[in-house]
Amino acid sequence: GGERGSVTIEARVKVRTEDNYFSYDSKKETGHVGLKNQGATCYMNSLLQTLFHLPYFRKAVYHMPTSNEELAHKSLPLALQSLFYKLQFNPNAVSTKDLTRSFGWDTMDAFTQHDVQELNRVLSEKLEEKMKGTSVENTIQHLFEGKVVNYIDCVNVDYKSTRKETFMDLQLDVKGCKDIYESFDKYVEVETLEGDNKYQAEGHGLQDARKGVLFEDFPPVLQLQLKRFEYDFVHDMMVKINQRYEFPEHLDLDRDGHKYLTKDSAREGAASNSYSLYSVLVHSGGVHGGHYYAFIRPDGKQWLKFDDDKVTKVTSEVAVEEQFGGDGTNDGNNNNPIRAQMRFSNAYMLVYIRDADRDHILCDVAKEDIAGHLRERLDEEQKEKERRKKEKQEAHLFTYVRIVTDKDLAAQVGTTVNFDLVDFTNPDVLSLKISKQEKFSVVKAQVAERLGIPEAEQRYWMWAARENQTYRPSKPYGPEEEETKLQDLTLKDSPRMTEHGKNYLNLYLETPLGGSPGGKLPEIPRSSILLFFKLYDVEKQSLTFVGRTFATEASKIRDLTPVLCSFAGYSLEDDLVIYEEIKYEPAVMCEKLERHATLQKCQLENGDIICFQKLPPEDGPEPRHAYVDDYLNYVKNRQMVKFAKREEQSEVIELELSKVNTYNEVTEALAQKIGLDDPTKIRLTAHNQYSDGPRPNPIKYQSYEKLSDMLVQGYQAPTDTLYYEILDIPLFELEKLKSLKIAYHKDTTEECETYTLRLPKDSKVEEALCELRRRIPDASSTEQLRLMEVFYHKIYKTYDAEDKIDSINDQYWTLRAEAVSEEERNMGPADKLVHVYHFTTKDRVSGNTTPMQTFGDPFFFVLREGETVREVRERIRSKLQVSEEEFSKWKVAFITMSKPEYLKDDDVVITKFTRGRDSYGPWENYLGLDHEDKNRTRKKPQGSHYDNKSIKISC
């Protein structure tokens, strides 16, 4: 403190010259490189760096069998091998795009932050699956798998129950624990089962017992997940635990007489469980987001910070002590404002390596451990990358002169190009890289050397982009241009051609024609224009470039006939039809020219294209495209489409169609291909490029004007794939009907069978239930049924008999039908109809408390006046047909807004439901049955705090 009314500000300043983001070189400074962040993939980057820096794991990944034919973005093993190789040998930060694409992730996944603990589990499971049957099978188990023994030991009788389980990581409590050792103490803490919570011992009835867990075996690599995120029941939300939590650099799990271990594991001569800290994964932020990075010491000495694409050296204090968390008020250093600012950054996952296994885990990994085909491919990729980088850095010093001749036009027109004259990006086009300070005469000299064309026989034409989106030769270079520097010529170009940082100069090279006097370039006659000619062969249905010539503006179209016949090898008696190819975007414009009109009247100019053909033959079969304008429209709109069955996508059919085909024309072509008599029974579905599969909803009949619209969905790029299914009735009839998928349940609430009903869209729920009643075997015609929506194992809505079925959407929730029980039909005025749901608040794997989760089948239940919990329990047990032994473990709770109030046996249940109206929405009061979900598969771990979709790796 200072004088009264004054404030003392204390600041700690550290100058870090290496923090210049653009000049800092991670490889040079640390020997390691980072991973690029795709948007929100820092959580993944920190985990991948940790796994990469376990050399035994890295070597196993390298030894997974892959082939040179595989594509990295479609093969998880190859993508991970490629990523690890680049991390090991590349000089710069590495992209993870191939890896995430091999996961089956779309762009949104890269911008969605997930939980690093969940990704660790999902990735380990997928790699474990991929390693089966290979030389590296069981690598995941060997490195990360430990064993625990769950036990229940009766106090007064000789009975003990044990169950062994394996684990890949351990979740340790942070809340209420000072450090790791206190968390382990809590993990093996003994729970006493007594009073109302006695244990049902087989053959001994209910007994007092001690329940706990001990470790049988710790793994070589111990992964500890710190439970920084927990559910707050009071505030009904997830919260982050930012309290100080210490972890040592050396961890002794044999401490206090092996208290964490079973007796057999703690026997004399057993392996030591002494560990050293190897990696600290940090989460900086709050519940709804934040940033991940990792501290790792690859050599066991120097700590490095891996923060996406940047790797820096840090001290042990930064990597360890500063990641304990806390707000600076409970660590003996209350006057440190810097620590107070860092309270939201703290360790989230720790990786320890057992000292006895250190040399084994941190083995050498050489290039020889990597498959030869992979080394060659990736080394070549790196060389090409460095070449492109150097070229890009030097691009501003050069002009890239691209030159085409008649030979290029003849090679491309009708094969790779149909409109305009040439594609300058074609690799066969001559490209010269010349200093932009050089004069154009240097170009002529190099062309003479490369193509053997004397400089005197070279005339160059510049190209122009016209307003109608065509690109044509427009003006010849003269003596002035030959003495001009290349950089000045590119400025004259219209438009300036700049691609990928390179300045291009596109030119057409005119050379003497065969009939030129003395083989020299002729002077360009006054008032003449340079025209190019394409021949359309009606019989072959083909288009080719045949030549060019100069023609005076005053000459007539018919005067071109001798030249055209000469180019095509036709007789002068042949009747020709002559067109001008004007443009092709957004639609083809190819207009017939009048034979008696002058070139000037036809508005022809330099670079224009004349298309010509013979008249179609009058006898014989009619050609598919009789005239060149029709042919060009066909070429413009032709579309190869791949069709796959919606459900079974292994077999693909390919058809050539037109982008302007209607829905009916598309299905007719497909029906003919697959041998289906009635094309109206085909229903099409668009392709989703992100999921690489069909979209959820089929294309509605004639909802799109043309095929091109069906192939472009939303903001995605056009695709060439559609999916089809064959219906039992025509699509236009089906769309007049409403399809409902209804699960019918018996009295015991066990699902019996799912029925798909089709009814007119204006039908009512009562008509749907009548149809269902007719379909159910042995159903009584007088049986009263009801229809309801079930979502997340809760009843969200019960439909009225008069409701229209067209408003029902069964895509996102389950439609369930059941018979109304006799008990419900005969309810007295004081009775109450309530919902009953199954729920649990325990994680099945760890046993930790979780947010309340519903499961199983919900049901209606009639509460009677004055009925106690004991009586209600017996009626529910009888309804569900659960054994007395099993049902004794279930608890009954009254639940409001997802908050359970557990009821005692003598409580009168109906008094809890005080609402004066029957309202069965998900937020109302209901009766809950708290018990273990024995059918539940492995779920998202308790620490998962981001409210988003689960991580999936679908490769």
Tab-separated table of C-alpha atoms in Angstrom, residues 165-544:
chain	number	residue	atom	x	y	z
A	165	GLU	CA	-11.823	-53.976	-15.055
A	166	THR	CA	-9.313	-52.398	-17.402
A	167	PHE	CA	-8.735	-48.686	-17.950
A	168	MET	CA	-6.920	-46.593	-20.550
A	169	ASP	CA	-6.959	-43.438	-18.461
A	170	LEU	CA	-7.991	-42.430	-14.969
A	171	GLN	CA	-10.329	-39.594	-14.073
A	172	LEU	CA	-9.206	-37.921	-10.880
A	173	ASP	CA	-11.255	-35.559	-8.742
A	174	VAL	CA	-9.905	-32.017	-8.502
A	175	LYS	CA	-12.648	-30.532	-6.356
A	176	GLY	CA	-11.841	-30.991	-2.672
A	177	CYS	CA	-8.366	-32.395	-3.391
A	178	LYS	CA	-5.101	-30.579	-2.821
A	179	ASP	CA	-2.986	-32.723	-5.134
A	180	ILE	CA	-2.757	-35.995	-7.057
A	181	TYR	CA	-2.094	-38.068	-3.974
A	182	GLU	CA	-5.305	-36.868	-2.324
A	183	SER	CA	-7.152	-37.734	-5.567
A	184	PHE	CA	-5.733	-41.269	-5.489
A	185	ASP	CA	-6.662	-41.510	-1.810
A	186	LYS	CA	-10.212	-40.561	-2.746
A	187	TYR	CA	-10.202	-43.020	-5.670
A	188	VAL	CA	-9.479	-45.989	-3.371
A	189	GLU	CA	-11.580	-44.638	-0.477
A	190	VAL	CA	-13.675	-47.360	1.177
A	191	GLU	CA	-17.453	-46.882	1.247
A	192	THR	CA	-19.454	-48.523	4.027
A	193	LEU	CA	-22.721	-50.138	2.976
A	194	GLU	CA	-25.053	-50.226	5.967
A	195	GLY	CA	-28.548	-49.257	7.137
A	196	ASP	CA	-30.827	-48.678	4.124
A	197	ASN	CA	-27.852	-49.168	1.832
A	198	LYS	CA	-26.883	-52.725	2.858
A	199	TYR	CA	-25.431	-55.098	0.298
A	200	GLN	CA	-27.505	-58.060	-0.988
A	201	ALA	CA	-24.949	-60.872	-0.577
A	202	GLU	CA	-25.758	-64.065	-2.436
A	203	GLY	CA	-26.867	-66.690	0.076
A	204	HIS	CA	-26.575	-64.279	3.024
A	205	GLY	CA	-29.267	-61.645	2.379
A	206	LEU	CA	-28.677	-57.967	3.210
A	207	GLN	CA	-25.309	-57.420	4.907
A	208	ASP	CA	-23.115	-54.603	6.148
A	209	ALA	CA	-20.162	-54.385	3.749
A	210	ARG	CA	-17.131	-52.393	2.680
A	211	LYS	CA	-17.012	-51.347	-0.955
A	212	GLY	CA	-13.945	-50.021	-2.801
A	213	VAL	CA	-11.449	-50.292	-5.620
A	214	LEU	CA	-7.726	-51.140	-5.730
A	215	PHE	CA	-5.226	-51.181	-8.548
A	216	GLU	CA	-3.894	-54.498	-9.770
A	217	ASP	CA	-1.611	-53.052	-12.426
A	218	PHE	CA	-0.543	-49.575	-13.559
A	219	PRO	CA	0.394	-49.072	-17.242
A	220	PRO	CA	3.801	-47.943	-18.583
A	221	VAL	CA	2.186	-44.702	-19.777
A	222	LEU	CA	-0.250	-43.366	-17.198
A	223	GLN	CA	-2.844	-40.921	-18.556
A	224	LEU	CA	-4.579	-38.894	-15.866
A	225	GLN	CA	-7.678	-36.892	-16.759
A	226	LEU	CA	-8.252	-34.138	-14.214
A	227	LYS	CA	-11.945	-33.458	-13.595
A	228	ARG	CA	-11.785	-29.705	-14.067
A	229	PHE	CA	-15.406	-29.719	-15.261
A	230	GLU	CA	-18.263	-30.903	-13.079
A	231	TYR	CA	-22.019	-30.638	-12.980
A	232	ASP	CA	-23.396	-28.198	-10.411
A	233	PHE	CA	-26.773	-29.562	-9.281
A	234	VAL	CA	-27.613	-26.382	-7.397
A	235	HIS	CA	-27.296	-24.168	-10.471
A	236	ASP	CA	-28.175	-26.944	-12.973
A	237	MET	CA	-25.108	-26.288	-15.121
A	238	MET	CA	-21.557	-27.389	-15.879
A	239	VAL	CA	-18.842	-25.392	-14.101
A	240	LYS	CA	-15.060	-25.325	-14.353
A	241	ILE	CA	-13.041	-26.061	-11.201
A	242	ASN	CA	-10.189	-23.547	-11.248
A	243	GLN	CA	-8.884	-24.274	-7.753
A	244	ARG	CA	-5.181	-24.914	-7.166
A	245	TYR	CA	-4.309	-28.544	-7.713
A	246	GLU	CA	-0.708	-29.728	-7.431
A	247	PHE	CA	0.988	-32.569	-9.280
A	248	PRO	CA	4.603	-33.662	-8.797
A	249	GLU	CA	7.254	-34.185	-11.442
A	250	HIS	CA	7.983	-37.544	-9.787
A	251	LEU	CA	4.954	-39.642	-8.808
A	252	ASP	CA	5.270	-42.552	-6.359
A	253	LEU	CA	2.267	-44.892	-6.520
A	254	ASP	CA	3.912	-47.408	-4.154
A	255	ARG	CA	3.753	-44.902	-1.293
A	256	ASP	CA	2.450	-45.658	2.214
A	257	GLY	CA	2.974	-49.375	1.958
A	258	HIS	CA	1.423	-49.832	-1.517
A	259	LYS	CA	-1.949	-48.609	-0.277
A	260	TYR	CA	-3.313	-48.145	-3.809
A	261	LEU	CA	-2.531	-51.722	-4.830
A	262	THR	CA	-4.057	-55.158	-4.238
A	263	LYS	CA	-2.068	-57.516	-1.988
A	264	ASP	CA	-0.952	-59.640	-4.931
A	265	SER	CA	0.274	-56.562	-6.817
A	266	ALA	CA	2.136	-55.266	-3.765
A	267	ARG	CA	4.033	-58.517	-3.237
A	268	GLU	CA	7.777	-58.438	-2.747
A	269	GLY	CA	9.698	-58.261	-6.007
A	270	ALA	CA	6.854	-56.616	-7.958
A	271	ALA	CA	7.764	-53.866	-10.479
A	272	SER	CA	8.199	-50.384	-9.037
A	273	ASN	CA	5.425	-47.878	-9.734
A	274	SER	CA	7.593	-44.777	-9.789
A	275	TYR	CA	6.649	-42.322	-12.567
A	276	SER	CA	8.059	-39.130	-14.109
A	277	LEU	CA	5.890	-36.366	-15.559
A	278	TYR	CA	6.193	-36.237	-19.341
A	279	SER	CA	3.325	-34.105	-20.644
A	280	VAL	CA	0.898	-31.502	-19.293
A	281	LEU	CA	-2.153	-30.656	-21.419
A	282	VAL	CA	-3.604	-27.290	-20.439
A	283	HIS	CA	-7.071	-25.824	-20.887
A	284	SER	CA	-7.297	-22.051	-20.804
A	285	GLY	CA	-10.814	-20.642	-20.617
A	286	GLY	CA	-14.232	-21.525	-19.291
A	287	VAL	CA	-17.001	-24.076	-19.666
A	288	HIS	CA	-18.193	-23.001	-23.091
A	289	GLY	CA	-14.848	-22.718	-24.836
A	290	GLY	CA	-11.216	-21.882	-24.557
A	291	HIS	CA	-7.817	-22.877	-25.841
A	292	TYR	CA	-5.703	-26.004	-25.424
A	293	TYR	CA	-1.917	-26.338	-25.546
A	294	ALA	CA	0.615	-28.835	-24.218
A	295	PHE	CA	3.890	-28.832	-22.305
A	296	ILE	CA	6.092	-31.813	-23.175
A	297	ARG	CA	9.719	-32.678	-22.458
A	298	PRO	CA	10.738	-35.010	-25.295
A	299	ASP	CA	14.256	-35.544	-23.942
A	300	GLY	CA	13.071	-35.844	-20.346
A	301	LYS	CA	14.844	-32.612	-19.413
A	302	GLN	CA	13.866	-29.464	-21.364
A	303	TRP	CA	10.185	-28.530	-21.245
A	304	LEU	CA	8.684	-27.284	-24.509
A	305	LYS	CA	5.365	-25.521	-25.037
A	306	PHE	CA	3.398	-26.793	-28.059
A	307	ASP	CA	0.830	-24.113	-28.871
A	308	ASP	CA	-0.629	-25.006	-32.278
A	309	ASP	CA	1.970	-24.041	-34.923
A	310	LYS	CA	4.462	-22.586	-32.447
A	311	VAL	CA	6.937	-24.451	-30.205
A	312	THR	CA	8.943	-22.610	-27.551
A	313	LYS	CA	11.268	-23.516	-24.696
A	314	VAL	CA	9.915	-22.911	-21.180
A	315	THR	CA	11.098	-23.461	-17.640
A	316	SER	CA	9.892	-26.179	-15.311
A	317	GLU	CA	8.068	-23.509	-13.314
A	318	VAL	CA	6.008	-22.464	-16.345
A	319	ALA	CA	5.254	-26.037	-17.451
A	320	VAL	CA	4.377	-27.404	-14.021
A	321	GLU	CA	3.868	-24.960	-11.135
A	322	GLU	CA	2.048	-22.321	-13.205
A	323	GLN	CA	-0.432	-24.987	-14.385
A	324	PHE	CA	-1.571	-25.882	-10.862
A	325	GLY	CA	-4.369	-23.310	-11.251
A	326	GLY	CA	-5.782	-21.284	-8.385
A	327	ASP	CA	-6.259	-17.545	-8.133
A	328	GLY	CA	-3.142	-16.698	-6.187
A	329	THR	CA	-4.977	-16.543	-2.847
A	330	ASN	CA	-4.273	-20.050	-1.615
A	331	ASP	CA	-0.702	-20.707	-2.640
A	332	GLY	CA	1.176	-18.609	-0.135
A	333	ASN	CA	1.719	-15.808	-2.632
A	334	ASN	CA	-1.250	-13.519	-2.197
A	335	ASN	CA	0.580	-10.479	-3.546
A	336	ASN	CA	1.180	-11.933	-7.023
A	337	PRO	CA	-1.293	-10.263	-9.383
A	338	ILE	CA	0.161	-12.097	-12.396
A	339	ARG	CA	-0.940	-15.476	-11.043
A	340	ALA	CA	-4.391	-14.081	-10.318
A	341	GLN	CA	-4.750	-13.264	-14.010
A	342	MET	CA	-3.807	-16.808	-14.983
A	343	ARG	CA	-6.406	-18.587	-12.869
A	344	PHE	CA	-8.423	-19.840	-15.855
A	345	SER	CA	-5.402	-21.659	-17.356
A	346	ASN	CA	-4.656	-24.939	-15.666
A	347	ALA	CA	-3.671	-28.558	-16.243
A	348	TYR	CA	-6.429	-30.719	-17.665
A	349	MET	CA	-4.620	-33.938	-18.582
A	350	LEU	CA	-1.298	-35.338	-17.345
A	351	VAL	CA	0.885	-38.034	-18.874
A	352	TYR	CA	3.409	-39.881	-16.694
A	353	ILE	CA	5.923	-42.506	-17.862
A	354	ARG	CA	6.984	-45.303	-15.503
A	355	ASP	CA	10.690	-44.949	-14.766
A	356	ALA	CA	11.310	-48.668	-15.247
A	357	ASP	CA	9.842	-48.464	-18.781
A	358	ARG	CA	11.417	-45.156	-19.754
A	359	ASP	CA	14.096	-46.494	-22.135
A	360	HIS	CA	11.554	-48.859	-23.664
A	361	ILE	CA	8.974	-46.110	-24.303
A	362	LEU	CA	11.417	-43.361	-25.336
A	363	CYS	CA	13.151	-45.533	-27.944
A	364	ASP	CA	14.898	-44.257	-31.070
A	365	VAL	CA	12.755	-43.807	-34.183
A	366	ALA	CA	14.717	-43.606	-37.435
A	367	LYS	CA	13.716	-43.115	-41.065
A	368	GLU	CA	14.193	-46.853	-41.565
A	369	ASP	CA	11.166	-47.466	-39.318
A	370	ILE	CA	8.991	-45.836	-41.955
A	371	ALA	CA	7.753	-47.732	-45.011
A	372	GLY	CA	9.843	-46.996	-48.106
A	373	HIS	CA	6.855	-45.975	-50.217
A	374	LEU	CA	5.809	-43.481	-47.558
A	375	ARG	CA	9.312	-42.006	-47.222
A	376	GLU	CA	9.627	-41.549	-50.974
A	377	ARG	CA	6.185	-40.015	-51.325
A	378	LEU	CA	6.583	-37.580	-48.434
A	379	ASP	CA	10.165	-36.602	-49.309
A	380	GLU	CA	9.027	-35.849	-52.846
A	381	GLU	CA	6.096	-33.820	-51.461
A	382	GLN	CA	8.501	-31.826	-49.290
A	383	LYS	CA	10.880	-31.144	-52.196
A	384	GLU	CA	7.967	-29.997	-54.341
A	385	LYS	CA	6.711	-27.786	-51.516
A	386	GLU	CA	10.131	-26.179	-51.118
A	387	ARG	CA	10.401	-25.696	-54.905
A	388	ARG	CA	6.994	-23.977	-54.997
A	389	LYS	CA	7.915	-21.843	-51.998
A	390	LYS	CA	11.140	-20.685	-53.648
A	391	GLU	CA	9.311	-20.063	-56.905
A	392	LYS	CA	6.667	-18.033	-55.094
A	393	GLN	CA	9.322	-15.959	-53.297
A	394	GLU	CA	11.033	-15.180	-56.608
A	395	ALA	CA	7.860	-14.830	-58.698
A	396	HIS	CA	7.880	-11.031	-58.574
A	397	LEU	CA	11.217	-10.992	-60.405
A	398	PHE	CA	9.948	-12.839	-63.471
A	399	THR	CA	7.349	-12.815	-66.206
A	400	TYR	CA	5.938	-16.185	-67.221
A	401	VAL	CA	5.378	-16.033	-70.985
A	402	ARG	CA	2.897	-18.651	-72.244
A	403	ILE	CA	2.878	-19.160	-76.008
A	404	VAL	CA	0.440	-21.152	-78.141
A	405	THR	CA	0.650	-22.045	-81.804
A	406	ASP	CA	-1.739	-23.636	-84.315
A	407	LYS	CA	-0.396	-26.977	-83.108
A	408	ASP	CA	-1.736	-26.283	-79.576
A	409	LEU	CA	-5.121	-25.206	-80.921
A	410	ALA	CA	-5.377	-28.375	-83.032
A	411	ALA	CA	-4.401	-30.551	-80.062
A	412	GLN	CA	-6.893	-28.999	-77.619
A	413	VAL	CA	-10.039	-28.120	-79.613
A	414	GLY	CA	-12.463	-31.037	-79.518
A	415	THR	CA	-10.553	-32.841	-76.750
A	416	THR	CA	-9.847	-30.680	-73.689
A	417	VAL	CA	-11.417	-27.500	-75.099
A	418	ASN	CA	-14.652	-27.003	-77.058
A	419	PHE	CA	-15.219	-23.276	-76.647
A	420	ASP	CA	-12.769	-20.457	-77.457
A	421	LEU	CA	-9.399	-21.685	-78.735
A	422	VAL	CA	-7.058	-22.865	-76.017
A	423	ASP	CA	-6.491	-23.487	-72.318
A	424	PHE	CA	-3.244	-21.749	-71.322
A	425	THR	CA	-2.995	-23.815	-68.110
A	426	ASN	CA	-2.560	-27.008	-70.142
A	427	PRO	CA	0.881	-28.447	-69.212
A	428	ASP	CA	1.741	-28.936	-72.914
A	429	VAL	CA	1.651	-25.171	-73.544
A	430	LEU	CA	5.121	-23.642	-73.875
A	431	SER	CA	5.905	-21.523	-70.799
A	432	LEU	CA	9.064	-19.402	-70.514
A	433	LYS	CA	10.280	-17.968	-67.198
A	434	ILE	CA	12.134	-14.762	-68.064
A	435	SER	CA	13.315	-11.815	-65.982
A	436	LYS	CA	10.723	-9.064	-66.213
A	437	GLN	CA	13.513	-6.561	-66.950
A	438	GLU	CA	14.365	-8.292	-70.237
A	439	LYS	CA	13.081	-6.986	-73.561
A	440	PHE	CA	10.632	-8.981	-75.640
A	441	SER	CA	13.382	-9.807	-78.135
A	442	VAL	CA	14.682	-12.299	-75.552
A	443	VAL	CA	11.381	-14.197	-75.877
A	444	LYS	CA	11.807	-14.458	-79.651
A	445	ALA	CA	15.357	-15.732	-79.238
A	446	GLN	CA	14.284	-18.426	-76.745
A	447	VAL	CA	11.372	-19.515	-78.976
A	448	ALA	CA	13.765	-19.806	-81.926
A	449	GLU	CA	15.955	-22.038	-79.777
A	450	ARG	CA	13.144	-24.128	-78.236
A	451	LEU	CA	10.832	-24.533	-81.255
A	452	GLY	CA	13.262	-24.042	-84.145
A	453	ILE	CA	11.243	-21.162	-85.614
A	454	PRO	CA	13.460	-18.345	-86.942
A	455	GLU	CA	12.817	-14.978	-85.338
A	456	ALA	CA	11.866	-13.525	-88.751
A	457	GLU	CA	9.027	-16.056	-88.986
A	458	GLN	CA	7.504	-15.214	-85.596
A	459	ARG	CA	4.585	-12.823	-85.190
A	460	TYR	CA	2.922	-12.531	-81.776
A	461	TRP	CA	-0.641	-11.593	-80.932
A	462	MET	CA	-1.801	-10.378	-77.566
A	463	TRP	CA	-5.047	-11.736	-76.116
A	464	ALA	CA	-8.034	-9.824	-74.769
A	465	ALA	CA	-10.828	-10.795	-72.418
A	466	ARG	CA	-14.043	-9.637	-74.056
A	467	GLU	CA	-17.134	-8.355	-72.276
A	468	ASN	CA	-19.011	-11.536	-73.243
A	469	GLN	CA	-16.507	-13.586	-71.165
A	470	THR	CA	-14.597	-15.003	-74.147
A	471	TYR	CA	-10.796	-14.781	-74.499
A	472	ARG	CA	-9.407	-14.253	-78.003
A	473	PRO	CA	-6.293	-12.981	-79.891
A	474	SER	CA	-6.858	-9.273	-80.512
A	475	LYS	CA	-3.810	-7.345	-81.750
A	476	PRO	CA	-0.383	-8.213	-83.222
A	477	TYR	CA	2.873	-7.031	-81.670
A	478	GLY	CA	4.886	-4.576	-83.792
A	479	PRO	CA	8.517	-3.350	-83.682
A	480	GLU	CA	7.700	-1.110	-80.711
A	481	GLU	CA	6.673	-4.082	-78.504
A	482	GLU	CA	9.806	-6.038	-79.430
A	483	GLU	CA	11.955	-3.375	-77.729
A	484	THR	CA	9.684	-3.130	-74.673
A	485	LYS	CA	10.478	-4.736	-71.323
A	486	LEU	CA	8.305	-7.676	-70.315
A	487	GLN	CA	7.084	-5.946	-67.157
A	488	ASP	CA	5.704	-3.106	-69.312
A	489	LEU	CA	4.056	-5.527	-71.748
A	490	THR	CA	2.192	-7.217	-68.904
A	491	LEU	CA	0.856	-3.808	-67.855
A	492	LYS	CA	-0.612	-3.405	-71.361
A	493	ASP	CA	-2.247	-6.836	-71.208
A	494	SER	CA	-6.031	-6.777	-70.843
A	495	PRO	CA	-6.655	-7.990	-68.261
A	496	ARG	CA	-3.363	-8.449	-66.420
A	497	MET	CA	-2.922	-12.196	-65.961
A	498	THR	CA	-1.828	-12.862	-62.390
A	499	GLU	CA	-2.207	-16.323	-60.866
A	500	HIS	CA	-0.706	-17.533	-57.559
A	501	GLY	CA	1.501	-14.453	-57.352
A	502	LYS	CA	2.939	-14.950	-60.861
A	503	ASN	CA	2.641	-12.437	-63.712
A	504	TYR	CA	1.706	-14.169	-66.962
A	505	LEU	CA	1.893	-12.907	-70.516
A	506	ASN	CA	-0.303	-14.979	-72.850
A	507	LEU	CA	0.536	-14.863	-76.564
A	508	TYR	CA	-0.517	-16.479	-79.828
A	509	LEU	CA	2.407	-17.198	-82.152
A	510	GLU	CA	1.569	-16.803	-85.844
A	511	THR	CA	3.971	-18.562	-88.189
A	512	PRO	CA	4.041	-18.724	-92.025
A	513	LEU	CA	1.441	-21.021	-93.579
A	514	GLY	CA	2.455	-23.670	-96.077
A	515	GLY	CA	1.472	-21.534	-99.060
A	516	SER	CA	3.170	-18.324	-97.939
A	517	PRO	CA	5.447	-16.821	-100.623
A	518	GLY	CA	9.033	-17.773	-99.844
A	519	GLY	CA	7.852	-19.285	-96.542
A	520	LYS	CA	7.830	-15.816	-95.011
A	521	LEU	CA	5.230	-14.098	-92.828
A	522	PRO	CA	2.942	-12.053	-95.089
A	523	GLU	CA	2.180	-8.446	-94.388
A	524	ILE	CA	-1.225	-8.017	-92.759
A	525	PRO	CA	-3.478	-6.548	-95.469
A	526	ARG	CA	-5.185	-3.292	-94.647
A	527	SER	CA	-8.765	-3.618	-93.330
A	528	SER	CA	-8.333	-7.345	-92.845
A	529	ILE	CA	-8.998	-9.456	-89.783
A	530	LEU	CA	-7.561	-12.725	-88.426
A	531	LEU	CA	-10.205	-15.469	-88.272
A	532	PHE	CA	-9.976	-18.972	-86.775
A	533	PHE	CA	-11.922	-21.965	-88.084
A	534	LYS	CA	-13.507	-25.023	-86.444
A	535	LEU	CA	-14.964	-27.902	-88.461
A	536	TYR	CA	-18.004	-29.802	-87.200
A	537	ASP	CA	-18.164	-33.341	-88.621
A	538	VAL	CA	-21.831	-34.396	-88.482
A	539	GLU	CA	-21.072	-38.088	-89.070
A	540	LYS	CA	-18.356	-38.315	-86.405
A	541	GLN	CA	-20.139	-35.854	-84.083
A	542	SER	CA	-16.814	-34.114	-83.510
A	543	LEU	CA	-15.345	-30.610	-83.518
A	544	THR	CA	-11.768	-29.838	-84.628
